[in-house]
Coordinates of C-alpha atoms in Angstrom, one line a residue:
M1 CA 97.6 62.0 98.0
H2 CA 101.3 60.4 97.0
Q3 CA 104.3 61.4 99.1
P4 CA 106.1 64.5 97.8
I5 CA 109.2 63.6 95.1
E6 CA 112.3 65.3 96.9
H7 CA 115.4 63.8 94.6
A8 CA 116.3 67.7 93.2
K9 CA 116.4 66.2 89.6
I10 CA 113.7 63.8 89.4
G11 CA 111.6 66.4 91.1
A12 CA 112.3 69.5 88.5
A13 CA 111.6 66.9 85.6
S14 CA 108.2 65.6 87.1
A15 CA 107.0 69.1 88.3
A16 CA 108.3 70.6 85.0
T17 CA 106.0 68.0 83.6
L18 CA 103.0 69.0 85.5
L19 CA 103.7 73.0 85.0
K20 CA 103.7 72.2 81.3
S21 CA 100.0 70.6 81.2
A22 CA 98.7 73.3 83.7
R23 CA 96.1 75.9 82.6
Q24 CA 96.5 78.4 85.2
A25 CA 99.7 78.1 87.1
V26 CA 100.0 80.6 89.8
A27 CA 103.5 81.3 92.5
L28 CA 102.7 82.4 96.2
T29 CA 105.7 83.5 97.0
G30 CA 107.2 84.6 100.8
A31 CA 110.4 85.9 102.2
G32 CA 112.7 82.8 101.6
I33 CA 112.9 84.3 97.8
S34 CA 114.4 87.3 99.0
V35 CA 116.9 86.4 101.2
P36 CA 119.3 85.1 98.8
S37 CA 119.5 89.0 97.7
G38 CA 120.0 90.0 101.3
I39 CA 116.7 91.0 102.8
P40 CA 116.5 88.7 105.8
D41 CA 112.7 87.4 106.6
F42 CA 111.4 89.5 109.4
R43 CA 110.5 86.2 111.3
S44 CA 114.0 85.1 111.8
A45 CA 116.7 85.8 114.5
G46 CA 118.2 89.3 113.7
G47 CA 115.3 90.2 111.5
L48 CA 113.1 93.0 111.6
W49 CA 110.7 92.1 114.0
S50 CA 113.7 91.2 116.7
H51 CA 114.4 95.0 117.0
F52 CA 110.9 95.9 116.5
R53 CA 108.2 94.0 118.0
P54 CA 105.2 93.9 116.0
D55 CA 102.6 94.7 118.6
E56 CA 104.6 97.5 119.9
Y57 CA 105.3 99.4 116.0
A58 CA 103.6 97.3 113.4
T59 CA 100.1 97.9 114.0
L60 CA 97.4 100.3 112.7
K61 CA 96.6 101.5 116.2
V62 CA 99.6 102.3 116.9
F63 CA 100.3 104.3 113.7
L64 CA 97.4 106.5 114.0
Q65 CA 97.9 107.0 117.9
N66 CA 102.1 107.6 117.6
P67 CA 103.4 107.9 114.0
T68 CA 106.5 109.3 115.2
K69 CA 107.1 106.0 117.0
A70 CA 105.7 103.5 113.9
W71 CA 108.3 105.6 111.3
Q72 CA 110.9 104.3 113.6
L73 CA 110.2 100.5 112.4
F74 CA 109.2 102.2 108.6
R75 CA 112.7 103.9 108.1
A76 CA 114.7 100.7 109.2
M77 CA 112.3 98.5 106.7
A78 CA 112.9 100.8 104.2
K79 CA 116.8 100.9 104.7
M80 CA 116.7 97.4 104.5
L81 CA 114.6 97.1 101.5
M82 CA 117.3 99.9 99.8
D83 CA 119.0 99.3 96.9
K84 CA 118.5 95.1 97.1
K85 CA 118.0 93.7 93.1
P86 CA 116.2 90.3 91.9
N87 CA 118.1 87.1 92.5
A88 CA 118.1 84.0 89.9
A89 CA 114.9 82.9 92.0
H90 CA 113.0 86.2 91.1
D91 CA 114.4 85.9 87.2
A92 CA 113.5 82.1 86.7
L93 CA 109.5 83.4 87.7
A94 CA 109.9 86.1 85.1
T95 CA 111.0 83.6 82.3
L96 CA 108.1 81.8 83.3
E97 CA 106.0 84.2 83.0
K98 CA 107.2 85.1 79.8
M99 CA 107.3 81.2 78.5
G100 CA 103.2 81.7 79.3
R101 CA 103.6 79.0 81.8
L102 CA 103.1 81.0 84.6
T103 CA 100.2 83.1 85.0
A104 CA 100.3 85.6 88.2
I105 CA 102.5 85.8 91.3
I106 CA 100.6 85.9 94.5
T107 CA 103.6 87.6 97.3
Q108 CA 103.8 88.5 100.8
N109 CA 106.8 90.3 100.4
I110 CA 107.0 94.3 100.4
D111 CA 109.7 94.3 98.4
G112 CA 108.9 94.6 94.7
L113 CA 111.9 92.1 93.5
H114 CA 109.1 90.4 91.3
Q115 CA 108.8 93.6 89.3
A116 CA 112.2 94.4 89.2
A117 CA 112.8 91.2 87.5
G118 CA 110.4 91.9 84.9
S119 CA 107.6 89.9 86.4
E120 CA 104.5 92.2 85.2
R121 CA 101.3 90.2 87.0
V122 CA 102.2 90.0 90.6
V123 CA 99.6 91.0 93.5
E124 CA 101.0 92.5 96.4
M125 CA 99.0 91.1 99.4
H126 CA 100.7 92.7 102.1
G127 CA 101.2 95.7 100.2
A128 CA 104.5 97.6 99.0
S129 CA 107.0 99.5 100.9
S130 CA 108.3 101.9 97.6
V131 CA 104.9 103.8 98.3
L132 CA 103.4 106.3 100.4
H133 CA 100.0 106.7 101.1
C134 CA 97.0 108.7 103.2
L135 CA 94.8 107.0 104.8
R136 CA 92.6 110.0 105.0
C137 CA 92.4 111.2 101.7
G138 CA 93.9 108.5 99.5
Y139 CA 96.7 110.7 98.3
E140 CA 99.5 108.6 97.3
E141 CA 103.8 109.2 96.4
V142 CA 106.8 107.3 95.6
L143 CA 109.1 107.0 98.6
D144 CA 111.9 109.9 98.8
A145 CA 114.9 108.4 100.3
A146 CA 115.5 111.9 101.8
V147 CA 112.2 111.1 103.9
L148 CA 114.7 108.3 105.6
D149 CA 117.2 110.6 107.1
A150 CA 114.6 113.3 108.3
G151 CA 113.4 113.1 111.6
D152 CA 109.8 114.4 110.9
V153 CA 107.0 111.9 110.1
P154 CA 106.1 113.1 106.4
L155 CA 102.5 115.0 106.1
C156 CA 100.2 114.8 103.1
P157 CA 100.4 117.4 100.7
E158 CA 96.8 117.5 100.8
C159 CA 95.3 117.3 103.8
A160 CA 98.5 117.3 106.8
F161 CA 97.6 113.9 107.4
A162 CA 100.2 111.5 108.4
L163 CA 101.3 109.3 105.5
K164 CA 102.4 105.8 106.0
P165 CA 104.3 103.7 103.6
K166 CA 101.4 101.5 101.7
V167 CA 102.4 98.1 103.7
V168 CA 99.8 95.9 105.6
L169 CA 100.2 96.9 109.1
F170 CA 98.5 94.7 111.7
G171 CA 94.9 95.4 112.0
E172 CA 94.6 96.1 108.4
D173 CA 92.8 94.0 106.1
V174 CA 95.5 92.4 103.4
A175 CA 95.4 94.4 99.9
E176 CA 94.0 93.1 96.6
L177 CA 92.2 90.1 98.3
E178 CA 89.6 89.7 95.4
S179 CA 92.4 89.4 92.7
V180 CA 94.0 87.0 94.9
Q181 CA 90.7 84.7 95.5
A182 CA 90.4 85.0 91.6
L183 CA 93.7 83.3 91.0
A184 CA 92.9 80.9 93.0
A185 CA 89.8 79.8 92.1
G186 CA 91.1 79.2 88.7
C187 CA 94.4 77.7 90.0
D188 CA 95.1 74.3 89.2
V189 CA 99.0 74.2 89.8
L190 CA 100.2 76.3 92.6
L191 CA 103.9 76.9 92.9
V192 CA 104.5 77.7 97.2
I193 CA 108.0 79.0 97.2
G194 CA 109.9 80.4 100.3
T195 CA 107.1 80.6 102.4
S196 CA 106.7 79.0 105.8
A197 CA 102.8 79.2 105.4
Q198 CA 102.0 80.2 108.5
V199 CA 100.7 83.7 108.1
Y200 CA 96.8 83.9 106.9
P201 CA 95.1 84.3 104.3
A202 CA 97.8 83.0 102.4
A203 CA 98.2 80.0 104.4
A204 CA 94.8 79.1 103.1
L205 CA 95.8 79.3 99.6
P206 CA 97.4 75.8 99.2
G207 CA 94.4 73.9 101.0
L208 CA 91.9 75.8 98.8
V209 CA 93.9 74.8 95.7
A210 CA 94.0 71.5 96.9
R211 CA 90.4 70.6 97.9
Q212 CA 89.5 72.1 94.0
G213 CA 91.7 69.3 92.7
G214 CA 94.7 71.5 92.1
S215 CA 98.2 70.1 92.2
I216 CA 100.6 71.6 94.5
I217 CA 104.7 72.0 94.4
E218 CA 106.7 73.1 97.2
M219 CA 109.8 74.8 96.9
N220 CA 111.6 75.8 100.2
R221 CA 115.0 74.9 102.0
E222 CA 113.1 72.5 104.2
P223 CA 109.6 71.2 103.5
S224 CA 107.1 73.3 105.9
L225 CA 104.0 73.1 103.8
A226 CA 102.6 69.9 105.5
G227 CA 103.2 70.5 109.0
A228 CA 101.8 74.0 108.8
T229 CA 98.7 73.3 106.8
G230 CA 98.1 69.4 106.6
I231 CA 98.7 69.8 102.9
Q232 CA 100.8 67.5 101.5
P233 CA 102.6 68.7 98.4
D234 CA 102.8 67.0 95.3
F235 CA 106.7 67.6 94.5
F236 CA 108.9 69.0 96.7
L237 CA 111.8 70.8 95.3
G238 CA 114.3 71.5 97.9
G239 CA 117.3 73.6 98.6
D240 CA 118.6 77.3 97.4
L241 CA 115.8 78.8 95.4
V242 CA 118.5 80.5 93.3
R243 CA 119.2 76.7 92.3
S244 CA 116.1 75.0 92.5
L245 CA 113.9 77.8 90.2
P246 CA 116.2 77.8 87.3
R247 CA 116.3 74.1 87.3
L248 CA 112.7 73.8 87.1
V249 CA 113.0 76.5 84.5
A250 CA 115.9 74.7 82.5
Q251 CA 113.6 71.5 82.8
L252 CA 110.4 73.1 81.3
Q253 CA 112.8 74.9 78.3
K254 CA 114.0 71.4 77.5
R255 CA 110.6 70.4 77.3
E256 CA 109.4 73.1 75.3
A257 CA 112.3 72.4 72.8
R258 CA 111.5 68.7 72.4
K259 CA 108.0 70.1 71.5
M260 CA 109.6 72.4 69.0
T261 CA 111.8 69.7 67.1
A262 CA 109.5 66.7 67.3
P263 CA 109.3 65.4 63.7
V264 CA 106.1 66.1 61.7
I265 CA 104.6 62.8 60.2
S266 CA 102.7 63.4 57.3
G267 CA 99.6 61.0 56.8
T268 CA 99.9 61.4 52.5
Q269 CA 103.1 59.5 51.2
N270 CA 105.0 59.9 48.6
Q271 CA 103.6 59.2 44.9

């Protein structure tokens, strides 16, 4: 595989050409796409994990044994995500879907910003923070902000078991794995956006797509895919995602416009 093109203008133009020819393009997104919306990467300095160690607060075992402790994390997480709005990068992916150039988004994020931007087919591997559910009976409800100010653990109204956000804790299986596998199996262009590609099984998707002959477009502030997985992307588009993703969409729209305005050459001459 060739070395990735990094020059912003050339890279966006070439990546747009690749995307235009895709049969099934899929985006894999991580925390980096939501950082411009004011949501720090949980793993970054000052992020959620620096205040709540995952092995101490974010495991299924901790929730089952001490839901009060787990809810300290859940409340902090929900308050961090509350009232956040999608940014230009989220909007760009929604535009690609509307153009018919993006089949789906597989996201590791739990913030719901892809849906807020208008994307319709979003597979949330790590769940959604806006929903509470019961592990015992399956009851679900939308998270009420009043729960965040209460001191008690919210209980299921059906069976009185402790409710938890419908997010994947350490020790739980990822959500919608069958949908992820089906999308990856048919994907010929994968956009890897704002992720360090260190968390599995999401980090395995670029390798799976590459092995079946698909192409990889990595978009991030700095390259990370090759170092984390050994998979060299076909294109790397660096810099802020709120600029690079709209630039990619603009290049694709330019190509679509050329197609619409191309002259039609008739095979019949005027008599």
